[in-house]
Short mmCIF file of C-alpha atoms and ligand atoms in Angstrom, two decimals:
data_model
loop_
_atom_site.label_atom_id
_atom_site.label_comp_id
_atom_site.label_asym_id
_atom_site.label_seq_id
_atom_site.Cartn_x
_atom_site.Cartn_y
_atom_site.Cartn_z
CA MET A 1 -4.33 -7.42 12.68
CA THR A 2 -7.16 -9.07 10.80
CA SER A 3 -6.91 -9.98 7.15
CA PRO A 4 -6.21 -7.04 4.88
CA THR A 5 -9.13 -5.40 3.18
CA ALA A 6 -9.43 -2.25 1.06
CA GLN A 7 -12.94 -1.60 2.33
CA PRO A 8 -13.24 1.32 4.71
CA THR A 9 -14.67 0.13 8.08
CA ASP A 10 -18.27 1.14 8.76
CA LEU A 11 -18.21 3.18 11.96
CA SER A 12 -21.84 4.32 11.98
CA HIS A 13 -22.59 2.06 14.96
CA VAL A 14 -19.79 3.53 17.10
CA GLN A 15 -21.06 5.92 19.77
CA PRO A 16 -19.77 9.51 19.60
CA ARG A 17 -18.52 8.96 23.20
CA ASP A 18 -16.38 6.07 22.07
CA LYS A 19 -15.09 7.99 19.10
CA ALA A 20 -14.00 10.80 21.42
CA GLU A 21 -12.33 8.24 23.68
CA ILE A 22 -10.43 6.76 20.74
CA LEU A 23 -9.26 10.19 19.66
CA ALA A 24 -8.16 11.08 23.20
CA GLN A 25 -6.09 7.92 23.34
CA ALA A 26 -4.02 9.21 20.45
CA LEU A 27 -2.91 12.26 22.46
CA PRO A 28 0.25 10.76 24.03
CA TYR A 29 1.45 9.72 20.59
CA ILE A 30 0.67 13.07 19.06
CA ARG A 31 2.57 14.76 21.89
CA ARG A 32 5.52 12.42 21.54
CA TYR A 33 5.85 12.88 17.81
CA HIS A 34 4.95 16.57 17.48
CA GLY A 35 7.60 18.35 15.41
CA LYS A 36 9.33 15.07 14.49
CA THR A 37 10.02 13.85 10.98
CA MET A 38 8.72 10.55 9.68
CA VAL A 39 9.88 9.13 6.39
CA ILE A 40 7.29 6.94 4.74
CA LYS A 41 8.15 4.55 1.93
CA TYR A 42 5.03 4.04 -0.07
CA GLY A 43 5.52 0.81 -1.97
CA GLY A 44 4.76 0.46 -5.62
CA ASN A 45 2.95 -2.70 -4.71
CA ALA A 46 0.93 -1.23 -1.82
CA MET A 47 -0.46 1.61 -3.90
CA THR A 48 -2.42 0.00 -6.68
CA ASP A 49 -5.84 0.16 -4.94
CA PRO A 50 -7.72 3.52 -5.15
CA ALA A 51 -9.48 3.21 -1.76
CA LEU A 52 -6.16 2.41 -0.07
CA GLN A 53 -4.47 5.28 -1.86
CA GLN A 54 -7.05 7.67 -0.56
CA ALA A 55 -6.79 6.36 3.02
CA PHE A 56 -3.00 6.73 2.74
CA ALA A 57 -3.28 10.35 1.58
CA GLU A 58 -5.69 11.14 4.39
CA ASP A 59 -3.32 9.66 6.94
CA VAL A 60 -0.42 11.71 5.64
CA VAL A 61 -2.46 14.91 5.85
CA LEU A 62 -3.69 14.06 9.32
CA LEU A 63 -0.13 13.49 10.54
CA LYS A 64 0.88 16.82 9.08
CA LEU A 65 -2.05 18.61 10.74
CA VAL A 66 -1.14 17.24 14.18
CA GLY A 67 2.35 18.65 13.81
CA ILE A 68 4.29 15.67 12.54
CA ASN A 69 6.43 16.12 9.41
CA PRO A 70 5.78 13.29 6.94
CA VAL A 71 8.11 12.83 3.99
CA VAL A 72 6.89 10.40 1.38
CA VAL A 73 9.28 8.38 -0.77
CA HIS A 74 7.53 6.30 -3.39
CA GLY A 75 8.32 3.29 -5.54
CA GLY A 76 6.62 2.26 -8.71
CA GLY A 77 7.47 -1.29 -9.61
CA PRO A 78 4.06 -2.44 -10.92
CA GLN A 79 3.51 0.84 -12.77
CA ILE A 80 6.93 0.61 -14.46
CA GLU A 81 6.22 -3.00 -15.33
CA THR A 82 2.91 -2.11 -16.99
CA LEU A 83 4.46 0.52 -19.22
CA LEU A 84 7.47 -1.67 -20.09
CA GLN A 85 5.06 -4.41 -21.15
CA ARG A 86 3.10 -1.99 -23.30
CA LEU A 87 6.36 -1.10 -24.99
CA GLY A 88 7.15 -4.77 -25.47
CA LYS A 89 10.03 -4.84 -22.95
CA LYS A 90 10.37 -7.33 -20.17
CA GLY A 91 11.55 -6.31 -16.70
CA HIS A 92 14.44 -8.27 -15.29
CA PHE A 93 15.68 -8.39 -11.70
CA ILE A 94 18.88 -9.42 -9.95
CA GLN A 95 18.69 -9.67 -6.16
CA GLY A 96 15.63 -7.40 -6.08
CA MET A 97 17.22 -4.71 -8.27
CA ARG A 98 15.72 -3.84 -11.63
CA VAL A 99 18.21 -4.20 -14.50
CA THR A 100 18.00 -0.76 -16.09
CA ASP A 101 19.27 -0.15 -19.66
CA ALA A 102 19.02 3.34 -21.18
CA GLU A 103 15.54 2.75 -22.62
CA THR A 104 14.27 1.32 -19.32
CA MET A 105 15.71 4.36 -17.51
CA GLU A 106 13.60 6.64 -19.67
CA VAL A 107 10.54 4.66 -18.83
CA VAL A 108 11.46 4.67 -15.12
CA GLU A 109 11.73 8.47 -15.15
CA TRP A 110 8.46 8.93 -16.98
CA VAL A 111 6.57 6.66 -14.69
CA LEU A 112 8.09 7.66 -11.36
CA ALA A 113 8.44 11.43 -11.77
CA GLY A 114 5.61 11.89 -14.25
CA GLU A 115 2.84 9.56 -13.32
CA VAL A 116 3.23 7.98 -9.88
CA GLN A 117 4.63 11.04 -8.06
CA GLN A 118 2.00 13.35 -9.47
CA ASP A 119 -0.78 10.89 -8.60
CA ILE A 120 0.35 10.91 -4.96
CA VAL A 121 0.76 14.70 -4.97
CA GLY A 122 -2.78 15.03 -6.29
CA LEU A 123 -4.25 12.65 -3.76
CA ILE A 124 -2.57 14.41 -0.82
CA ASN A 125 -3.74 17.76 -2.13
CA GLN A 126 -7.28 16.46 -2.51
CA ALA A 127 -7.18 15.25 1.10
CA GLY A 128 -6.41 18.80 2.18
CA GLY A 129 -2.60 18.85 2.27
CA LYS A 130 -0.03 20.68 0.20
CA ALA A 131 2.25 18.17 -1.41
CA VAL A 132 5.29 19.00 -3.56
CA GLY A 133 6.81 16.40 -5.88
CA LEU A 134 10.58 16.15 -6.15
CA THR A 135 13.10 13.88 -7.80
CA GLY A 136 16.61 13.54 -6.47
CA ARG A 137 17.62 16.17 -9.02
CA ASP A 138 15.56 18.87 -7.34
CA GLY A 139 17.60 20.92 -4.93
CA ALA A 140 20.57 18.73 -5.97
CA MET A 141 19.26 16.27 -3.39
CA ILE A 142 20.44 12.79 -4.39
CA ARG A 143 23.91 12.30 -5.87
CA ALA A 144 24.42 8.82 -7.20
CA GLN A 145 26.86 6.56 -9.01
CA LYS A 146 26.54 3.26 -10.80
CA LEU A 147 25.76 0.46 -8.40
CA GLN A 148 28.36 -2.35 -8.06
CA LEU A 149 26.13 -5.21 -7.07
CA SER A 150 27.96 -8.02 -5.34
CA ASP A 151 26.55 -11.49 -5.59
CA GLN A 152 24.74 -12.51 -2.43
CA GLN A 153 26.48 -15.91 -2.29
CA ASP A 154 29.88 -14.94 -3.72
CA PRO A 155 30.87 -11.28 -3.07
CA ASN A 156 33.67 -11.60 -5.70
CA VAL A 157 31.06 -11.88 -8.43
CA LYS A 158 29.64 -8.52 -9.55
CA HIS A 159 26.37 -8.08 -11.44
CA ASP A 160 25.84 -5.33 -14.01
CA VAL A 161 22.39 -3.88 -13.45
CA GLY A 162 22.80 -0.91 -15.83
CA GLN A 163 21.70 2.54 -14.67
CA VAL A 164 20.84 1.43 -11.18
CA GLY A 165 22.30 3.91 -8.74
CA ASP A 166 24.03 3.73 -5.45
CA ILE A 167 23.61 6.83 -3.29
CA VAL A 168 26.77 8.94 -2.97
CA SER A 169 25.15 11.57 -0.77
CA ILE A 170 21.82 13.16 0.08
CA ASP A 171 21.48 16.87 0.70
CA PRO A 172 18.11 17.19 2.45
CA SER A 173 17.96 20.99 2.49
CA VAL A 174 15.16 21.19 -0.09
CA VAL A 175 13.06 18.74 1.94
CA LYS A 176 13.69 20.75 5.11
CA ALA A 177 12.78 24.01 3.44
CA LEU A 178 9.51 22.54 2.22
CA GLN A 179 8.70 21.03 5.61
CA ASP A 180 9.22 24.33 7.34
CA ASP A 181 6.73 25.89 4.96
CA GLN A 182 4.03 23.32 5.71
CA PHE A 183 4.48 21.41 2.48
CA ILE A 184 4.59 17.63 2.30
CA PRO A 185 7.53 16.47 0.14
CA VAL A 186 6.93 13.50 -2.15
CA VAL A 187 10.22 12.13 -3.40
CA SER A 188 10.81 9.98 -6.51
CA PRO A 189 13.86 7.72 -6.18
CA ILE A 190 15.90 9.12 -9.04
CA GLY A 191 19.47 10.31 -8.53
CA PHE A 192 21.94 12.17 -10.74
CA GLY A 193 25.58 11.36 -11.50
CA GLU A 194 28.71 13.42 -12.15
CA LYS A 195 27.81 13.82 -15.82
CA ASN A 196 24.24 14.62 -14.97
CA GLU A 197 23.15 11.11 -15.98
CA SER A 198 20.08 9.67 -14.28
CA TYR A 199 20.07 6.74 -11.90
CA ASN A 200 17.23 4.51 -10.88
CA ILE A 201 17.61 3.90 -7.14
CA ASN A 202 15.60 1.40 -5.13
CA ALA A 203 13.01 3.44 -3.25
CA ASP A 204 13.57 1.57 -0.02
CA VAL A 205 17.26 2.52 -0.11
CA VAL A 206 16.38 6.19 -0.76
CA ALA A 207 13.80 6.23 2.05
CA ALA A 208 16.27 4.72 4.49
CA LYS A 209 19.11 7.09 3.67
CA LEU A 210 16.78 10.10 3.68
CA ALA A 211 15.46 9.06 7.11
CA THR A 212 19.08 8.94 8.32
CA VAL A 213 20.18 12.31 7.00
CA LEU A 214 16.96 13.94 8.22
CA GLN A 215 17.49 12.28 11.64
CA ALA A 216 13.91 11.09 11.35
CA GLU A 217 12.09 9.73 14.36
CA LYS A 218 10.55 6.95 12.33
CA LEU A 219 10.98 5.17 9.05
CA LEU A 220 7.84 3.35 7.94
CA MET A 221 7.99 1.08 4.94
CA LEU A 222 4.57 0.23 3.61
CA THR A 223 4.58 -2.90 1.54
CA ASN A 224 2.27 -5.52 0.07
CA ILE A 225 2.82 -8.16 2.75
CA ARG A 226 2.24 -8.36 6.50
CA GLY A 227 5.89 -7.72 7.30
CA VAL A 228 8.94 -10.00 7.23
CA LEU A 229 7.93 -13.63 7.31
CA ASP A 230 9.89 -16.68 8.41
CA LYS A 231 10.27 -19.88 6.45
CA ALA A 232 6.89 -21.13 7.68
CA GLY A 233 5.17 -17.89 6.65
CA GLN A 234 4.79 -16.62 10.20
CA LEU A 235 5.12 -12.90 10.83
CA LEU A 236 8.35 -11.88 12.57
CA THR A 237 7.41 -8.95 14.81
CA GLU A 238 10.96 -8.00 15.73
CA LEU A 239 14.26 -8.55 13.97
CA THR A 240 17.82 -8.11 15.19
CA PRO A 241 20.82 -7.67 12.83
CA ARG A 242 21.90 -11.24 13.61
CA ARG A 243 18.55 -12.76 12.77
CA ILE A 244 18.42 -10.70 9.57
CA ASP A 245 21.81 -12.11 8.51
CA GLU A 246 20.58 -15.62 9.08
CA LEU A 247 17.36 -15.05 7.14
CA CYS A 248 19.26 -13.55 4.20
CA GLU A 249 21.85 -16.30 4.20
CA ASP A 250 19.34 -19.15 4.19
CA GLY A 251 17.26 -17.43 1.48
CA THR A 252 14.19 -16.78 3.63
CA ILE A 253 14.54 -13.10 2.75
CA SER A 254 14.69 -12.71 -1.03
CA GLY A 255 13.74 -10.45 -3.93
CA GLY A 256 12.41 -6.99 -3.05
CA MET A 257 12.72 -7.75 0.65
CA ILE A 258 16.53 -7.73 0.34
CA PRO A 259 17.04 -3.98 -0.33
CA LYS A 260 14.14 -3.21 1.99
CA ILE A 261 15.63 -4.99 5.00
CA ALA A 262 19.11 -3.71 4.22
CA GLY A 263 17.84 -0.15 4.14
CA ALA A 264 15.78 -0.65 7.26
CA LEU A 265 18.72 -2.01 9.17
CA ASP A 266 21.03 0.80 8.00
CA ALA A 267 18.55 3.39 9.19
CA ALA A 268 18.07 1.68 12.55
CA LYS A 269 21.84 1.50 13.05
CA SER A 270 22.28 5.13 12.00
CA GLY A 271 20.04 6.59 14.67
CA VAL A 272 16.52 6.44 13.25
CA ASN A 273 14.60 5.64 16.44
CA ALA A 274 11.95 3.33 15.06
CA VAL A 275 11.98 1.40 11.82
CA HIS A 276 8.97 -0.66 10.81
CA ILE A 277 8.00 -2.66 7.76
CA ILE A 278 4.20 -2.67 7.70
CA ASP A 279 1.29 -3.92 5.62
CA GLY A 280 0.22 -1.16 3.26
CA ARG A 281 -2.83 -3.26 2.25
CA VAL A 282 -4.46 -2.48 5.61
CA PRO A 283 -6.55 0.72 5.39
CA HIS A 284 -4.98 3.51 7.46
CA ALA A 285 -1.84 1.46 8.12
CA LEU A 286 0.04 4.68 8.80
CA LEU A 287 -2.30 5.90 11.53
CA LEU A 288 -2.44 2.45 13.06
CA GLU A 289 1.33 2.40 13.40
CA VAL A 290 1.89 6.01 14.48
CA LEU A 291 -1.10 6.72 16.69
CA GLY A 292 -2.26 3.20 17.63
CA ASP A 293 -1.09 1.36 20.71
CA GLN A 294 -0.68 -2.08 19.11
CA PRO A 295 2.46 -2.89 17.23
CA PHE A 296 2.03 -4.39 13.83
CA GLY A 297 4.31 -5.48 11.05
CA THR A 298 8.03 -6.03 11.68
CA MET A 299 10.14 -3.77 13.79
CA ILE A 300 13.85 -3.65 12.87
CA LYS A 301 16.17 -3.30 15.81
CA SER A 302 19.65 -1.81 15.70
CA HIS A 303 21.23 -4.52 17.89
P1 ADP B 401 7.57 -2.98 -2.42
O1 ADP B 401 6.85 -2.43 -3.57
O2 ADP B 401 6.83 -2.77 -1.15
O3 ADP B 401 9.01 -2.55 -2.33
P2 ADP B 401 8.70 -5.57 -3.13
O4 ADP B 401 8.01 -6.56 -4.02
O5 ADP B 401 9.89 -4.91 -3.62
O6 ADP B 401 7.55 -4.55 -2.65
O7 ADP B 401 9.10 -6.33 -1.78
C1 ADP B 401 8.15 -7.00 -1.00
C2 ADP B 401 8.14 -8.48 -1.38
O8 ADP B 401 9.30 -9.16 -0.86
C3 ADP B 401 7.01 -9.29 -0.83
O9 ADP B 401 5.82 -9.12 -1.54
C4 ADP B 401 7.53 -10.73 -0.90
O10 ADP B 401 7.15 -11.31 -2.16
C5 ADP B 401 9.05 -10.58 -0.98
N1 ADP B 401 9.70 -11.29 0.13
C6 ADP B 401 10.83 -12.01 0.00
N2 ADP B 401 11.23 -12.56 1.15
C7 ADP B 401 10.34 -12.21 2.07
C8 ADP B 401 10.14 -12.49 3.47
N3 ADP B 401 10.99 -13.28 4.19
N4 ADP B 401 9.08 -11.95 4.13
C9 ADP B 401 8.22 -11.16 3.45
N5 ADP B 401 8.31 -10.87 2.13
C10 ADP B 401 9.34 -11.38 1.42
MG1 MG B 402 10.59 -2.95 -3.66
#
């Protein structure tokens, strides 16, 4: 993969014959994935560029039209940060989790379910698809409870991160019903508790669990970096559970990559066939991964 660029590639010099050849080469992948579900985590950080957003929406629609069932789970870190700043509040993270007091939770819900989700729904619809936005409340999908966050170094130490949720269960029936009717579900990572209280759940964690309960063929996590990098900044194309442990222990994996890699590994171990962390800054990253014949990003292995 060359360096990321948001500019669409100029294909005017490509001969129609070659274009047909390229399309034909996608056939084995289309056949393999027809009727399968793919959960796509669309990172808050990978979705701030309008040209990239449009390419993403086009890819999602194309996948749907060739008979694959994409389910989008979105984040919204940068967008939440912007609104918090406007309100004079500063975001604070512990081990990649946003500390969420009641006021922050309100902002999180506005931004995720109001702004970001509806932006994505609009973009997919404009690209010719039929997207439906959902939070974890819709169809009683995501039950959650307060997260007990153990310290990475000392598991006896617990961190209070406020209304950050841990998933209790996911009922995917609303997603399945929409899929069967040709809709593309777009899920905001908000769960509800026993007293109907809201929880802010890391979008990677939701995407991973949703992929598991849907028995998805693939989980694709689009992010704002080439994949998982080693200490020297080199891309790691494949990761085993053992290597992941090492990288977490020595601090090579930190911040937002912690919940991402944990979710990815959970999904891989729970039967999701292929789990990839890929560079959402590359135009048409989704198509490249699904229908292309060259691996890119980091593949997470179950053993
Ligand atoms: P997203 O919006 O995609 O969830 P995050 O900021 O939450 O993005 O997580 C991705 C970030 O994780 C990267 O931009 C990078 O700063 C950080 N990160 C920490 N450790 C690593 C690592 N070993 N390899 C790659 N990225 C890492
Ligand atoms: Mg993140």
